[in-house]
Tab-separated table of C-alpha atoms in Angstrom:
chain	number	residue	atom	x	y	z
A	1	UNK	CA	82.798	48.907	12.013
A	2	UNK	CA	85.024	48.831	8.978
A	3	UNK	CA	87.148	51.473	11.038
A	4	UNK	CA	87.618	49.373	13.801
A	5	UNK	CA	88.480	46.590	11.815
A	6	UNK	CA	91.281	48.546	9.977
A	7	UNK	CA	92.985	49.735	13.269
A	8	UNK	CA	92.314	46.054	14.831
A	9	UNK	CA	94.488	44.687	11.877
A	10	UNK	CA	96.714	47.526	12.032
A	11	UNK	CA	97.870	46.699	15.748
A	12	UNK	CA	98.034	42.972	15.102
A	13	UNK	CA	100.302	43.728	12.248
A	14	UNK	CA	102.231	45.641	14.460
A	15	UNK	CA	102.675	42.935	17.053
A	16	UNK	CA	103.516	40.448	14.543
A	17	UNK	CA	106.407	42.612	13.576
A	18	UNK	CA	107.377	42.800	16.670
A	19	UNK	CA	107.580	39.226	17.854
A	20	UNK	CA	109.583	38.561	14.816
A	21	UNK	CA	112.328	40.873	15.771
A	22	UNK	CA	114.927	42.442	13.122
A	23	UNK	CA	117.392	39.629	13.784
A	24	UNK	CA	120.283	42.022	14.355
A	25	UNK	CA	122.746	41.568	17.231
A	26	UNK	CA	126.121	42.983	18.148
A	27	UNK	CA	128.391	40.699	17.091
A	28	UNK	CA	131.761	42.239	18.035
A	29	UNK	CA	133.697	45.770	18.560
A	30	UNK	CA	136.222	46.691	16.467
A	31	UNK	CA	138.778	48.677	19.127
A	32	UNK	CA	140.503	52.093	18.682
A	33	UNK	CA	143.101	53.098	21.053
A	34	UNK	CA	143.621	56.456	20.146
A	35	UNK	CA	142.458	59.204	22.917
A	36	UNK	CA	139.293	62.064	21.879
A	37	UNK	CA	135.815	61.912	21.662
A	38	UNK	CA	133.504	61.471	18.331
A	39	UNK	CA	130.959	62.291	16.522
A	40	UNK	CA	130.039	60.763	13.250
A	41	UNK	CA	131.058	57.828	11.436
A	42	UNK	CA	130.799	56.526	7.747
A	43	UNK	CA	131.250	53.795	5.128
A	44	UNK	CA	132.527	54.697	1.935
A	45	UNK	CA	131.549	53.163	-1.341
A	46	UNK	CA	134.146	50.032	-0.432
A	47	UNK	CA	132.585	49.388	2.540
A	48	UNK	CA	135.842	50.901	4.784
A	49	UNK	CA	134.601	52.423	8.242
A	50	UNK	CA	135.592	56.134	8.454
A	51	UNK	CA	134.877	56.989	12.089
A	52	UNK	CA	135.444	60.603	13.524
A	53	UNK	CA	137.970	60.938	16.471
A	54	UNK	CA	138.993	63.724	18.622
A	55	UNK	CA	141.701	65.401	15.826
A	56	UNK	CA	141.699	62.847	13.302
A	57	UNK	CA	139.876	60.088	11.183
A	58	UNK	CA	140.632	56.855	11.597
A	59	UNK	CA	139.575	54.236	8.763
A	60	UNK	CA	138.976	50.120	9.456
A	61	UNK	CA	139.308	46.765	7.364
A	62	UNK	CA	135.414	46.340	7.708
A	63	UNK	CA	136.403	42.613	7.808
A	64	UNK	CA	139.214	42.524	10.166
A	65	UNK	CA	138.607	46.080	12.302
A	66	UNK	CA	142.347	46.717	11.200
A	67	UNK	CA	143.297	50.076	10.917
A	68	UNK	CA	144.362	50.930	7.218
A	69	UNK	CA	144.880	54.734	7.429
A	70	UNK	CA	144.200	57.790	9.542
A	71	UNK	CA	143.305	61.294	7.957
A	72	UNK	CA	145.303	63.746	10.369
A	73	UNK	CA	144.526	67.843	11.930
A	74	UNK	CA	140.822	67.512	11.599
A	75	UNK	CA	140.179	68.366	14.999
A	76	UNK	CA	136.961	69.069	16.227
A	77	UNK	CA	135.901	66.314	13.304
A	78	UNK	CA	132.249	66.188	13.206
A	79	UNK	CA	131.516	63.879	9.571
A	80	UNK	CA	132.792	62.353	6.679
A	81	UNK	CA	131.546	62.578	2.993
A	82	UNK	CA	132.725	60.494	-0.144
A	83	UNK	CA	132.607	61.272	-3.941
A	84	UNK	CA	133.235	58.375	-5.613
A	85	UNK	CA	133.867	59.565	-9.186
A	86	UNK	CA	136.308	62.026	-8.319
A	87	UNK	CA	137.897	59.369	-5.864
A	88	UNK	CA	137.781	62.248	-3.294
A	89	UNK	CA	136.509	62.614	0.414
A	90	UNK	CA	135.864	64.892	3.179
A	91	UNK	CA	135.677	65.973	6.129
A	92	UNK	CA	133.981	68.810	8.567
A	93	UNK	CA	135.947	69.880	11.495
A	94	UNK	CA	134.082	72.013	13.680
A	95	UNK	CA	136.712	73.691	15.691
A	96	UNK	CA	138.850	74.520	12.291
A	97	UNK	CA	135.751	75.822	10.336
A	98	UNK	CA	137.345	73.926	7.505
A	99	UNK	CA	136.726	70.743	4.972
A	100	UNK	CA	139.703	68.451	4.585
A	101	UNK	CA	139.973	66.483	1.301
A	102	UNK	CA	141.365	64.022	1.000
A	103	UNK	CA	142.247	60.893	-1.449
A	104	UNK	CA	140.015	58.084	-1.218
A	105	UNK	CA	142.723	55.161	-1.806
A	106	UNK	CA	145.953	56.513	-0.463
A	107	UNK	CA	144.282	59.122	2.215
A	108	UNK	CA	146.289	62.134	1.615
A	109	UNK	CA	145.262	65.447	2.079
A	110	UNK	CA	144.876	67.081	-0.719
A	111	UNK	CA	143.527	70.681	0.524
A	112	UNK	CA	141.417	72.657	3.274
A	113	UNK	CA	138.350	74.782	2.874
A	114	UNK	CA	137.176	77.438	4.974
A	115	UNK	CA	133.387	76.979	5.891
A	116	UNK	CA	130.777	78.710	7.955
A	117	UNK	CA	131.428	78.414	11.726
A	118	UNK	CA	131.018	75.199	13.250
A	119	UNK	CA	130.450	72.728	10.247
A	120	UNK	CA	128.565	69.480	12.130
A	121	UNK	CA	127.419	67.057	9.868
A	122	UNK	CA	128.591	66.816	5.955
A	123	UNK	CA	126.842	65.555	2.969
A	124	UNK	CA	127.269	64.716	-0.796
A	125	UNK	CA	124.393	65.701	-2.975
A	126	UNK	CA	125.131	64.036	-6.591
A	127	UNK	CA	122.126	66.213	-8.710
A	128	UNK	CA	124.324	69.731	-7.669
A	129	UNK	CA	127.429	67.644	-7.442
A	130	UNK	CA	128.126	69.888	-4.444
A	131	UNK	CA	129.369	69.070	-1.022
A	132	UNK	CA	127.218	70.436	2.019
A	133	UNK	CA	128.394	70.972	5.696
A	134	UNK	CA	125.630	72.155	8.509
A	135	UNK	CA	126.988	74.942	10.626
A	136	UNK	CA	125.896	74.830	14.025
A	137	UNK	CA	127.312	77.988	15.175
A	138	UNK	CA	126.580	79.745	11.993
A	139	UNK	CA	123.013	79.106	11.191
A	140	UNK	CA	123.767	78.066	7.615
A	141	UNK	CA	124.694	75.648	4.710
A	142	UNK	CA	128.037	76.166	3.193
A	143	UNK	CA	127.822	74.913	-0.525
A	144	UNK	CA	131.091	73.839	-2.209
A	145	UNK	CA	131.771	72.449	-5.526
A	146	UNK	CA	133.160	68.837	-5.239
A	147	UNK	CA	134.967	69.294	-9.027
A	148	UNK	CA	136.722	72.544	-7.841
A	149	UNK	CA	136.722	72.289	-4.256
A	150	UNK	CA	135.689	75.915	-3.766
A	151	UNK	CA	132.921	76.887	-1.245
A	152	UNK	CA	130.602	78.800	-4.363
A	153	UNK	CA	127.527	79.849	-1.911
A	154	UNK	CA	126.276	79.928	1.663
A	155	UNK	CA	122.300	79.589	2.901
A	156	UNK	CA	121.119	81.243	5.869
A	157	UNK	CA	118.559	79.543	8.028
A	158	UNK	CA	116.844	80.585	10.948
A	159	UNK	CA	118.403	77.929	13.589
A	160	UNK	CA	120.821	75.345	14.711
A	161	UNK	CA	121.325	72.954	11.572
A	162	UNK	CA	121.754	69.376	12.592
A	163	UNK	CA	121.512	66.953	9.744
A	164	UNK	CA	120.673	67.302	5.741
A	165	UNK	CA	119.868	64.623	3.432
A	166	UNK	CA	118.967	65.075	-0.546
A	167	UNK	CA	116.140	63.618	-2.674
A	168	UNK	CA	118.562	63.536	-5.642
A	169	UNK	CA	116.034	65.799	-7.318
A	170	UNK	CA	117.079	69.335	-6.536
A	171	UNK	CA	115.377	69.454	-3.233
A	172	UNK	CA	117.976	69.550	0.546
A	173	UNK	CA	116.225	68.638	3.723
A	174	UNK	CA	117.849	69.993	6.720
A	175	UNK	CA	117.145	68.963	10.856
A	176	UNK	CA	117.280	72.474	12.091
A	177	UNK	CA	117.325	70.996	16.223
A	178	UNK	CA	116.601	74.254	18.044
A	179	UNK	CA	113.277	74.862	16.255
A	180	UNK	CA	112.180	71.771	15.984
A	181	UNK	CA	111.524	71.551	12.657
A	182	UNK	CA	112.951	70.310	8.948
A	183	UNK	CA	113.827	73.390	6.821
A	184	UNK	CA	113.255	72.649	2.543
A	185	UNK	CA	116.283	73.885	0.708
A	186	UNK	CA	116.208	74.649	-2.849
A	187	UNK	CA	119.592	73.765	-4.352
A	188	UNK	CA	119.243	75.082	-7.677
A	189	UNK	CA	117.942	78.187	-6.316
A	190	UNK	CA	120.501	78.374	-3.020
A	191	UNK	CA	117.537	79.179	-0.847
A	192	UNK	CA	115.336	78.453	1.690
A	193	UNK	CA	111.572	77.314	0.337
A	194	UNK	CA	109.348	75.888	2.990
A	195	UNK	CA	109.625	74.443	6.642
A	196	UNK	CA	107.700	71.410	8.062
A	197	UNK	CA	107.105	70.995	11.752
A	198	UNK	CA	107.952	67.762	13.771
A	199	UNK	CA	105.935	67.938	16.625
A	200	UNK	CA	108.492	66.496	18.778
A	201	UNK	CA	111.597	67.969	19.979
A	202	UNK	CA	115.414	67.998	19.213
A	203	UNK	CA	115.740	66.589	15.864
A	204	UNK	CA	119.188	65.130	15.451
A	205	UNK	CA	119.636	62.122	12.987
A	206	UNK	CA	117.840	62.204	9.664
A	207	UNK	CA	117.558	59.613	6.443
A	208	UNK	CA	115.363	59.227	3.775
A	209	UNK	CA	114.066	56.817	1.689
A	210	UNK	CA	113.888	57.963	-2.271
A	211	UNK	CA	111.187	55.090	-3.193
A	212	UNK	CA	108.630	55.966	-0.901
A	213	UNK	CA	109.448	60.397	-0.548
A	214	UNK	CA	109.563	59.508	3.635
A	215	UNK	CA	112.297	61.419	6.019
A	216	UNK	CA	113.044	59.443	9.340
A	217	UNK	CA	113.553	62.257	11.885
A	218	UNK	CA	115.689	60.782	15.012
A	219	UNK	CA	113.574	63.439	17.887
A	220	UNK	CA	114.061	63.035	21.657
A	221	UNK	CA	112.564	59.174	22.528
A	222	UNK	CA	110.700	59.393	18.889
A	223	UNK	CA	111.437	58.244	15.234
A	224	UNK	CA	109.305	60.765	13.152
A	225	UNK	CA	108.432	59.493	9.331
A	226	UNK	CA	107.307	62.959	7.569
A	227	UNK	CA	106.001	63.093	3.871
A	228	UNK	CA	109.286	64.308	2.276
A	229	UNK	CA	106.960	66.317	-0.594
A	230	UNK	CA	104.169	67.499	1.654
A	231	UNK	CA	105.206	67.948	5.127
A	232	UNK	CA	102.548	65.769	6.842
A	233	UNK	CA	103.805	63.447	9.796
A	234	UNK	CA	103.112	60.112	8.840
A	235	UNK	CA	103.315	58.539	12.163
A	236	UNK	CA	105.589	58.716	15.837
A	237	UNK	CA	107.283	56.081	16.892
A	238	UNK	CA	109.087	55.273	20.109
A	239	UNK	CA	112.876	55.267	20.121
A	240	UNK	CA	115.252	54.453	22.960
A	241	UNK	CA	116.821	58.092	24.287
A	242	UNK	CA	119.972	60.336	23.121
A	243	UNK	CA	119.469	59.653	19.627
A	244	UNK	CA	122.284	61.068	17.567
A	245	UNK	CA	121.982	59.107	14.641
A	246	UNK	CA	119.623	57.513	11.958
A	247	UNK	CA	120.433	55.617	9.176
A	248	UNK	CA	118.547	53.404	6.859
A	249	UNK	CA	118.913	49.930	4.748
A	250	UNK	CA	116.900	50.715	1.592
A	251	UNK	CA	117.204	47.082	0.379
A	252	UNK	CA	115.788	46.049	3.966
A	253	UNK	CA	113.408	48.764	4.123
A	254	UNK	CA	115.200	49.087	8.289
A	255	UNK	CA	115.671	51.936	9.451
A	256	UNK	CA	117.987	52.574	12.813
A	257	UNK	CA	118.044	55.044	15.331
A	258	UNK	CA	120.701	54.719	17.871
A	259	UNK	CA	120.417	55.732	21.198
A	260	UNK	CA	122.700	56.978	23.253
A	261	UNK	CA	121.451	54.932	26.157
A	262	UNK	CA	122.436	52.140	25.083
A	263	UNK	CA	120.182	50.805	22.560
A	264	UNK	CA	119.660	50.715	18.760
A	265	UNK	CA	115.894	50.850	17.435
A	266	UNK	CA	114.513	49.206	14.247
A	267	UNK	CA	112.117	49.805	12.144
A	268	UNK	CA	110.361	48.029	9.873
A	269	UNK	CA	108.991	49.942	6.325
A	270	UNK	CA	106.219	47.703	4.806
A	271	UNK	CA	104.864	50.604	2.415
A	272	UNK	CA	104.725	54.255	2.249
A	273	UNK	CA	102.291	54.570	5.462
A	274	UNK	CA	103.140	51.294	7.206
A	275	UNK	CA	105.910	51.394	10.259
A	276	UNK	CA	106.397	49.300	13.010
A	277	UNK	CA	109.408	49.023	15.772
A	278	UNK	CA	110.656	45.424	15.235
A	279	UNK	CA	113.904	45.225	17.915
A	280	UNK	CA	115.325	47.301	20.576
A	281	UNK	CA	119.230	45.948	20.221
A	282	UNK	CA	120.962	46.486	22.809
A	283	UNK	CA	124.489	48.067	22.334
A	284	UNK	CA	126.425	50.223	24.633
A	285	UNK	CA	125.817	53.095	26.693
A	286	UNK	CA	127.253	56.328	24.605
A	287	UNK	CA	126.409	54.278	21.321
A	288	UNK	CA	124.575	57.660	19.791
A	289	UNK	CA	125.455	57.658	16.231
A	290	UNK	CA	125.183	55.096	13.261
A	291	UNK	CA	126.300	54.408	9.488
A	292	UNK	CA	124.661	51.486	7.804
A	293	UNK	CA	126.204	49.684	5.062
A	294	UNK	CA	123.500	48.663	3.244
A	295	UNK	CA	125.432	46.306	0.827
A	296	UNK	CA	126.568	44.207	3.123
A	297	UNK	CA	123.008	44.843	5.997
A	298	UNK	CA	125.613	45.955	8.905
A	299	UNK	CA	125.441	48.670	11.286
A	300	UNK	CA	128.220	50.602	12.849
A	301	UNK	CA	128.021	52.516	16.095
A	302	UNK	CA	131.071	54.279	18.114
A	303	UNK	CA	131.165	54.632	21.394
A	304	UNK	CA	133.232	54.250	24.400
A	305	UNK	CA	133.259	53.160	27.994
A	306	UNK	CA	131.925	56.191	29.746
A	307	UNK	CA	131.909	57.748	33.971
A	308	UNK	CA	129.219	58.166	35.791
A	309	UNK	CA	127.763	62.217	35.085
A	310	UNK	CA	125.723	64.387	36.862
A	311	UNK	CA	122.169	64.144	35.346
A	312	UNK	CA	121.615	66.334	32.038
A	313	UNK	CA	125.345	66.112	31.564
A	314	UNK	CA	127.307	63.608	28.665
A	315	UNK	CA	129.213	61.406	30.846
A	316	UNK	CA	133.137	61.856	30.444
A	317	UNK	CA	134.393	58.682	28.117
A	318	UNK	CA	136.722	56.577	29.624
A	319	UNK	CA	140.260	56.753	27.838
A	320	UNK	CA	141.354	53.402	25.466
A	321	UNK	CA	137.881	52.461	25.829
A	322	UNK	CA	136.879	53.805	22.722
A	323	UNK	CA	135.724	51.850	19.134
A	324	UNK	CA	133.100	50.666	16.823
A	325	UNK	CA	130.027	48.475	17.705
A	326	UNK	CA	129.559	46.341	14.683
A	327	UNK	CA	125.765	45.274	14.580
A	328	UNK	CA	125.214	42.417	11.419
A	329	UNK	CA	122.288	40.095	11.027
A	330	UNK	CA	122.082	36.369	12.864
């Protein structure tokens, strides 16, 4: 009885969640006219919007949508990563195998890297103070020093890396997509310790939330929440489909998943085993990856006006059509 009680409450909860809704709307689009297609975008520790495009970077007022600069020859640009105290970002292109730095306030390039083939996405992880880039093509991590800006080490895994986030703590977790699974990386040791399964497929976007030790794993149509220091699921949850992208509010406790179908997913974090879907926002139709500003509680999505495809195929984008959703709280 007791048991039934529990889940009774535990639904109701869940509907009340839900009829409250996130409040988050799109509220306008912040328009790039340059031609290419995207992949990632990113806001760096002054709240600028650093979205990927076709062979460059281009960087936005946050305020005004105004470009202020454009990092140039990244083609193939997959992410963006920022080290504040050295006043220093980068970039992965994925057609270049390379890392551009580049200065955080005036934007010049200050140097290439090479990189495993393919680098996708591109991370920051402050407790080896190295920079990491996912290599699709490769099957591996390429480590570089952020002080030096010299790749020191490179992991093997055993599939396609997607995403990686860091618990801050010596510890890498890595969205390895074709094996459906998140690969454990220790970085003080350079190698590979454990592997949890999703039980769902494609694994693209990943976040996690320090507090609580939970990874949000953006799967096809579900949000997985793992235990980031056992492995155990916590729970599924539905998601809209062609998620590319998760990112997460940690002063909300939100976490998005945007969907390439036109629709960005919230989700509420009460506690360390309480989630619940709040809103299905509705955004634009290619809108498949996301960067959160968590200062400021807005959400960024690119995307473009796109042509009709043949089914399993990305539809071609539209050219002039292309920008940045901005998402912000009624």
């Amino acid at each position: 009885m007791r048991h039934c009680i529990a889940i009774l409450l535990l639904c109701l909860t869940a509907v009340f969640a839900n009829a409250q809704g996130s409040g988050y709307a799109l509220s306008k689009t912040f328009k790039i006219g340059s031609p290419g297609g995207w992949d990632y975008i990113a806001v760096a520790p002054d709240h600028k919007i650093f979205a990927s495009h076709g062979t460059q970077v281009n960087i936005l007022d946050p305020k005004t949508g105004d470009s202020v600069g454009v990092i140039p020859n990244t083609t193939g640009v997959h992410g963006i990563a920022f080290v504040e105290s050295l006043g220093k970002g980068y970039t992965s292109n994925g057609r270049l195998n390379t890392v551009t730095v580049f200065d955080l306030k005036t934007f010049a390039v200050l140097g290439q890297i090479p990189t495993g083939a393919n680098p996708d996405a591109i991370m920051y992880d402050p407790f080896s103070k190295t920079i990491i880039t996912c290599n699709g093509r490769g099957h591996n991590l390429t480590i570089i020093d952020a002080a030096t800006g010299k790749a020191t080490d490179s992991i093997a895994l055993d599939g396609k890396p997607e995403t990686a986030v860091s618990d801050n703590a010596g510890k890498i977790f890595v969205n390895i997509e074709d094996k459906n699974k998140i690969t454990v990386v220790d970085i003080r040791k350079k190698a590979v310790v454990t592997s949890y399964p999703l039980g769902a497929e494609s694994p693209t976007g990943l976040e996690i939330d320090r507090k609580t030790m939970r990874l949000f794993a953006g799967c096809d149509k579900q949000l997985v929440v793992m235990d980031a220091t056992t492995g155990a699921v916590v729970i599924k949850l539905p998601i809209g489909d062609g998620c590319d992208g998760v990112g997460f509010d940690d002063e909300l406790g939100l976490v998005f998943a945007s969907c390439g179908e036109g629709k960005l997913t919230v989700i509420k974090e009460s506690s360390a085993s309480s989630f619940a879907v709040i809103d299905n926002v509705p955004t634009k139709r290619s809108a498949r990856t996301v960067a959160v500003d968590s200062k400021w509680h807005a959400v960024y999505l690119p995307a473009a006006d796109t042509e009709p495809g043949a089914a399993g195929e990305r539809p071609k984008m539209i050219p002039g059509t292309f920008g940045v959703l901005v998402v912000t709280r009624k």
